[in-house]
Tab-separated table of C-alpha atoms in Angstrom:
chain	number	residue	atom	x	y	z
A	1	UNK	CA	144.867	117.825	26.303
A	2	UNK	CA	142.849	114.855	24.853
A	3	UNK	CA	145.421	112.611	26.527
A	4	UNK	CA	144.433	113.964	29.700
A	5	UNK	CA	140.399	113.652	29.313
A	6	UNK	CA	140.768	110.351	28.209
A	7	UNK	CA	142.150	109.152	31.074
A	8	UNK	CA	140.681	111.064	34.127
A	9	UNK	CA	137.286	110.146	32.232
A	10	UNK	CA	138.419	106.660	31.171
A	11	UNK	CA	136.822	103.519	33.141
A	12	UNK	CA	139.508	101.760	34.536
A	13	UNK	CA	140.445	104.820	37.107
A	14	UNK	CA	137.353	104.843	38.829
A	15	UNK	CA	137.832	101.144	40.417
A	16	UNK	CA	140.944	102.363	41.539
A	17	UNK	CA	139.421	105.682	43.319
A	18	UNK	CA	136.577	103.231	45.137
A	19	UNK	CA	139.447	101.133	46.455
A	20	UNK	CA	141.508	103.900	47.537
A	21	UNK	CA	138.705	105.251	49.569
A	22	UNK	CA	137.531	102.020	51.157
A	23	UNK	CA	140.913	101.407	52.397
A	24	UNK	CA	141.259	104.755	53.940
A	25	UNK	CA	137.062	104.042	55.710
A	26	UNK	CA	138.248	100.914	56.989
A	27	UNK	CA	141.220	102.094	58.298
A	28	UNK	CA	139.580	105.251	60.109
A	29	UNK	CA	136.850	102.545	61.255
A	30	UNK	CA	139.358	100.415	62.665
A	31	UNK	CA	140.919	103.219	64.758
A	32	UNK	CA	138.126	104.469	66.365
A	33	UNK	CA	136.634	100.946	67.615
A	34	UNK	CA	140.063	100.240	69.009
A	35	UNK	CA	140.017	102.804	71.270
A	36	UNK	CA	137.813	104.346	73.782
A	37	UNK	CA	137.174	108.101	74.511
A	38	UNK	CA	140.075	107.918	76.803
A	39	UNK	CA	142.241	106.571	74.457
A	40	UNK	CA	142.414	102.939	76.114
A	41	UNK	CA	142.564	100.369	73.673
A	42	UNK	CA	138.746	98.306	74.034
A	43	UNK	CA	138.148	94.806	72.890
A	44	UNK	CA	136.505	93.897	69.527
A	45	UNK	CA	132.822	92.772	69.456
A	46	UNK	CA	134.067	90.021	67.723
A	47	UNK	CA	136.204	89.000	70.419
A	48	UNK	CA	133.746	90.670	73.376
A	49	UNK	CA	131.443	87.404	72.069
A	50	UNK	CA	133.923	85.215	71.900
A	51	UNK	CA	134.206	85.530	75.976
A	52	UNK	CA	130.847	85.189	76.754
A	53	UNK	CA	130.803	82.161	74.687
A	54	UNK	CA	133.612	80.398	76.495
A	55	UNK	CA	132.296	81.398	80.036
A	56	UNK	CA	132.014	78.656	82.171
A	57	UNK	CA	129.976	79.711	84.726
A	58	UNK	CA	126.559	77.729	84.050
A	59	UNK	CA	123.126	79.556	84.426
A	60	UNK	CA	121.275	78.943	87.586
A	61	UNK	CA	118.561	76.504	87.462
A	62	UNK	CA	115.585	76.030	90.029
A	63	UNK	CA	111.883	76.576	90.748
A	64	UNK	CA	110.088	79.371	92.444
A	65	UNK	CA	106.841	78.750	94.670
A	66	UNK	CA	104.699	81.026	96.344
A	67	UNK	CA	102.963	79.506	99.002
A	68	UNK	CA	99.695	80.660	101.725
A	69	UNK	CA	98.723	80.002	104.480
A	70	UNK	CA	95.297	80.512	105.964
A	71	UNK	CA	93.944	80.509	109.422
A	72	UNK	CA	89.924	81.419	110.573
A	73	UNK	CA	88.845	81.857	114.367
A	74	UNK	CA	87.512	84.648	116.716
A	75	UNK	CA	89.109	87.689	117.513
A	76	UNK	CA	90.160	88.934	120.919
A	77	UNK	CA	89.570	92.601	120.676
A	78	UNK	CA	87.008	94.657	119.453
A	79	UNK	CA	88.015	98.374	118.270
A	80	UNK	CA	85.543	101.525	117.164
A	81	UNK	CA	86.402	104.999	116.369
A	82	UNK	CA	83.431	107.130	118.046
A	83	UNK	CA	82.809	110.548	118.908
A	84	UNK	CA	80.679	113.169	118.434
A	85	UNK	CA	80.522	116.283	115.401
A	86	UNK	CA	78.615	119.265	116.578
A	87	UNK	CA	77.617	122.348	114.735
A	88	UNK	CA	77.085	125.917	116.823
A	89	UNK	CA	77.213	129.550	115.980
A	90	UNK	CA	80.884	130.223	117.203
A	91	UNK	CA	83.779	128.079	117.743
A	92	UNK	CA	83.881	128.273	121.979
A	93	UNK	CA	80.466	126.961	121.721
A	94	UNK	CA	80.801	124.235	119.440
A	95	UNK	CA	84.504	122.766	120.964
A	96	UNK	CA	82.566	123.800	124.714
A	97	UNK	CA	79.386	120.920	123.842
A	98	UNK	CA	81.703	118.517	121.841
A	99	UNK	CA	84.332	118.480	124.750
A	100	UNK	CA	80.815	117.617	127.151
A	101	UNK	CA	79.740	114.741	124.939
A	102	UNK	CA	83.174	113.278	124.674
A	103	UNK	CA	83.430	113.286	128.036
A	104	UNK	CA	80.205	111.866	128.988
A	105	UNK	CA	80.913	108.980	126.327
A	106	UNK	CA	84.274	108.346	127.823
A	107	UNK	CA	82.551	107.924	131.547
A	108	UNK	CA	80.204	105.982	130.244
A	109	UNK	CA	82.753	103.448	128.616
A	110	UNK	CA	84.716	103.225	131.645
A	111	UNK	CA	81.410	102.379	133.357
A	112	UNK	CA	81.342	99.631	130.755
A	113	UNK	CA	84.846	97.831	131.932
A	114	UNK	CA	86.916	99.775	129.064
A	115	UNK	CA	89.923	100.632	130.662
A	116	UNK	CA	91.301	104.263	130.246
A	117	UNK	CA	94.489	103.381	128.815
A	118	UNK	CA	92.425	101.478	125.949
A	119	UNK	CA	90.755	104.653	125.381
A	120	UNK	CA	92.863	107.692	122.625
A	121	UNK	CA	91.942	110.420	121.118
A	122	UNK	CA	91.856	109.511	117.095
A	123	UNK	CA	91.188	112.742	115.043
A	124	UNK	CA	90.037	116.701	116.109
A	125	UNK	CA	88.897	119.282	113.760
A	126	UNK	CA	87.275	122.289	113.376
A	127	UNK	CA	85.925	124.124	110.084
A	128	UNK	CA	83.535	126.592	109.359
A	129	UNK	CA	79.846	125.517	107.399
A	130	UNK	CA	78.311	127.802	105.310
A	131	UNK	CA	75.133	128.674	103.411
A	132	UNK	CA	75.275	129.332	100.001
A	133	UNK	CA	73.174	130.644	97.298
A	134	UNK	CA	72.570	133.148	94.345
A	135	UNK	CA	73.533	135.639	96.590
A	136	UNK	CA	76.519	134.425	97.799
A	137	UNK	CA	77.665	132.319	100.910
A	138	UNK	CA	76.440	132.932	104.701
A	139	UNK	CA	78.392	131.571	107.868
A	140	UNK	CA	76.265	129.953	109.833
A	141	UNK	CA	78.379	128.107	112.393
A	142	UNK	CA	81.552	126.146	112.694
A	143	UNK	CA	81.795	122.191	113.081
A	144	UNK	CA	83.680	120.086	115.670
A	145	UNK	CA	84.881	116.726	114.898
A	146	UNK	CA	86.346	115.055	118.292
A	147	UNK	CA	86.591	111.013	118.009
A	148	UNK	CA	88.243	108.604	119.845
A	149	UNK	CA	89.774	104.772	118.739
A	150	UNK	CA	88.353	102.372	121.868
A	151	UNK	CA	89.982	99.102	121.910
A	152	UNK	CA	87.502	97.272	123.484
A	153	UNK	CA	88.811	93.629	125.172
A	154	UNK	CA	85.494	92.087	126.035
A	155	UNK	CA	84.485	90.982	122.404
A	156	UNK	CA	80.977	89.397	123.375
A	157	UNK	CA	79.717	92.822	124.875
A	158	UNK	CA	81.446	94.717	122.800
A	159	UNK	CA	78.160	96.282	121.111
A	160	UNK	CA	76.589	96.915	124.177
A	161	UNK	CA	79.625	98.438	125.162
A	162	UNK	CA	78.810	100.968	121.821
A	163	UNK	CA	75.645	101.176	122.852
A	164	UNK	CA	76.028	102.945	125.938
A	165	UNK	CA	78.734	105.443	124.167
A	166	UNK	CA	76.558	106.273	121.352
A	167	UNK	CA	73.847	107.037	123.727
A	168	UNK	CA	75.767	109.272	125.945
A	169	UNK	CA	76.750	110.927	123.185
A	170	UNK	CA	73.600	112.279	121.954
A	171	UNK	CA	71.592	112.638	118.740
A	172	UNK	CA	75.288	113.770	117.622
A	173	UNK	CA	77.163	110.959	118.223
A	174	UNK	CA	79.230	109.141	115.419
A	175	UNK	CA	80.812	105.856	114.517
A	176	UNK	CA	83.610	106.188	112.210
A	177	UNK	CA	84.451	102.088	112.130
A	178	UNK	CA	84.076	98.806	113.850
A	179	UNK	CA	87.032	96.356	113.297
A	180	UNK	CA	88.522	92.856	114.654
A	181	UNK	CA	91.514	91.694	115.876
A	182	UNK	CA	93.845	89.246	117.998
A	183	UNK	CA	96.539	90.303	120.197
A	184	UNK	CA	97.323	87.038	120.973
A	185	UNK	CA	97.846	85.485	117.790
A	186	UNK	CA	101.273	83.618	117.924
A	187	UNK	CA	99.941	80.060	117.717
A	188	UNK	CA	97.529	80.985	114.315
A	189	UNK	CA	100.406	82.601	113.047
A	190	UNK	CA	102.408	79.079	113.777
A	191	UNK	CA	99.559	77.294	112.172
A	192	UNK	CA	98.907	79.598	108.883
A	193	UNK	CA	103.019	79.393	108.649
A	194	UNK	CA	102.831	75.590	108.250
A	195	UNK	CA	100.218	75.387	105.873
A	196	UNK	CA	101.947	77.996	103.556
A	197	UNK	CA	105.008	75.979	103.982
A	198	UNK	CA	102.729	72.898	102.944
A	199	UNK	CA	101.774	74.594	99.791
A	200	UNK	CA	104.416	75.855	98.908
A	201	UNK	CA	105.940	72.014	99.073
A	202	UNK	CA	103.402	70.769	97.193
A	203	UNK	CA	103.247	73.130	94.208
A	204	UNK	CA	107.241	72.461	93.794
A	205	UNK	CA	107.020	68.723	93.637
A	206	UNK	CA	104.243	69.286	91.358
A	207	UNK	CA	106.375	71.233	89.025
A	208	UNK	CA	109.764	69.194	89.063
A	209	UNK	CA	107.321	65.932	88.131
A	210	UNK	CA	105.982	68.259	85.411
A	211	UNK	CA	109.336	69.040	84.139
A	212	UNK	CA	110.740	65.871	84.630
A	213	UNK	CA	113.052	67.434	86.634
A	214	UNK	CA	114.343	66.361	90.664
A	215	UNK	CA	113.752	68.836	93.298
A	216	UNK	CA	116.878	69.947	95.317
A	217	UNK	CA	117.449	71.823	98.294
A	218	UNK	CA	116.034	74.911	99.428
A	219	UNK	CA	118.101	78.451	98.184
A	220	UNK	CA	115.859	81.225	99.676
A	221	UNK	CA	112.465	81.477	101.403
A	222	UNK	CA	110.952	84.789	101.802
A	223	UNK	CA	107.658	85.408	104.387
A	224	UNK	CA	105.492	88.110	104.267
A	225	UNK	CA	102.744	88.175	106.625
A	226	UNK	CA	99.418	89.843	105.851
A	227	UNK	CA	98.469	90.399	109.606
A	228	UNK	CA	94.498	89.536	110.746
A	229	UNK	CA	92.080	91.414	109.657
A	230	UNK	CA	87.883	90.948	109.611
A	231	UNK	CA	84.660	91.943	108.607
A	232	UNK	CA	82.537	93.747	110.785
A	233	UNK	CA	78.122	92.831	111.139
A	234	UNK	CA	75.578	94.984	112.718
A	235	UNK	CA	72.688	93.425	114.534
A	236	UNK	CA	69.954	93.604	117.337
A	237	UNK	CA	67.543	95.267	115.280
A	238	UNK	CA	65.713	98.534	116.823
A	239	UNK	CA	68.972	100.245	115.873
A	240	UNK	CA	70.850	99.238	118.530
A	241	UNK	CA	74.267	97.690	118.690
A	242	UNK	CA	73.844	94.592	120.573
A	243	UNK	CA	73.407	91.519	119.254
A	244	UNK	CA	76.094	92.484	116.506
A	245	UNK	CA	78.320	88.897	115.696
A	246	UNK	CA	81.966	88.654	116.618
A	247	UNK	CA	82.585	87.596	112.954
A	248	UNK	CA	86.022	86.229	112.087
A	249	UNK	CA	89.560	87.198	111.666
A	250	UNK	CA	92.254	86.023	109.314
A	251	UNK	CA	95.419	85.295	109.907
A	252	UNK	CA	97.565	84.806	106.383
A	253	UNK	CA	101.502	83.974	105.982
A	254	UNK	CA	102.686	84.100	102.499
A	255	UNK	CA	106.010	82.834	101.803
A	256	UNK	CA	108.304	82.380	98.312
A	257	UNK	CA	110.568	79.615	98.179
A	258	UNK	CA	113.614	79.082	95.501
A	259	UNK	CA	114.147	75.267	95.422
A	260	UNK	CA	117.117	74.241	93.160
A	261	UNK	CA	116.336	71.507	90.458
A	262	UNK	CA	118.405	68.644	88.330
């Protein structure tokens, strides 16, 4: 019996024991990263890096530009969203005098050299109003919203054009917007497309001489176009629409270029 304690307790049996069990951890290691859940054998990590370190296949090299274009001038076209909103006591009455004062506006805009095709409806609603107070809330009507989007071709008369809408339409006439714009606009576009490609040129040779690098060929452009656009100016004083400015439009090209570099 004091054999036996000496020995189970004794110190060279417990190196043994921590071997034994790291042998039998490495093994059950080595098992499970050889295989995956399907039981096909996978490659080591060691040997996973390996492969990507003897890949041949260099990374790509090369500059990216973004480069814009810019062109200014007058627009062609003048469009407004106008209309009327009218409050009455029931609905027949209110959609009755808003469908009168839309109608009277359109004449007069034909009678202004709009033509009728240039001429859609742009939004119609109807919703009640009401009073409210401590008490509670009161109807006291319902609202009619009829406008129309006017494309109107004769820029320079364009706000006298407004004038004569807004007038046929009564103390409850509205104008929803006033914008800008070119139909014809190929030849700005041609011209705002060179100047981005310009730019773009000129920021790439930049940044090859900056990297002491030569520029190469030309991998991918990409264009994106941000249309023509403008702001809009209200003038003539007396609160008329008259003497309001054409302004300007923009017309912008935008376009990325991948040049390849040594």
């Amino acid at each position: 019996m004091a054999d036996f304690t000496a020995r189970s307790s004794g110190s060279n049996h417990r190196p043994g024991r921590r071997r034994l069990i790291g042998a039998i951890l490495a093994g059950a290691i080595l098992s499970l990263s050889a295989c995956s859940d399907d039981g096909q054998e996978l490659a080591s990590p060691t040997a996973v890096a390996s492969a990507a370190s003897d890949s041949s296949t260099p990374m790509p090299m090369g500059i990216t530009v973004v480069g814009r274009g810019e062109v200014l001038g007058s627009p062609d076209t003048t469009t407004v969203v106008v209309g009327v909103r009218v409050t009455r006591e029931t609905v027949a009455e209110s959609s009755a005098d808003a469908s009168t004062r839309v109608d009277a506006m359109v004449s007069a805009l034909e009678a202004a050299g709009v033509n009728r095709s240039d001429i859609q409806t742009e939004n119609l609603w109807i919703q009640p109003e009401y009073n409210y107070s401590d008490q509670g809330s009161v109807l006291i009507g319902f609202t009619v919203s009829n406008t129309m989007r006017v494309t109107i071709r004769d820029v320079e008369g364009a706000g006298a054009i407004i004038d004569a809408a807004v007038s046929a339409g009564g103390d409850e006439a509205v104008v929803d917007s006033v914008g800008f714009g070119l139909v014809d606009n190929a030849e700005r576009l041609a011209e705002a497309r060179d100047r981005a490609w310009a730019d773009a040129v000129a920021k790439a040779e930049q940044l090859a001489g900056l990297a002491d690098r030569s520029l190469g060929e030309v991998v991918t452009i990409t264009e994106s176009l941000a249309g023509a656009g403008g702001e809009v100016f209200y003038g003539g004083g007396e609160g008329d629409m008259g003497g309001m400015p054409s302004g300007q439009v923009s017309t912008v090209v935008t376009i990325t270029v991948v040049y390849s570099i040594s």
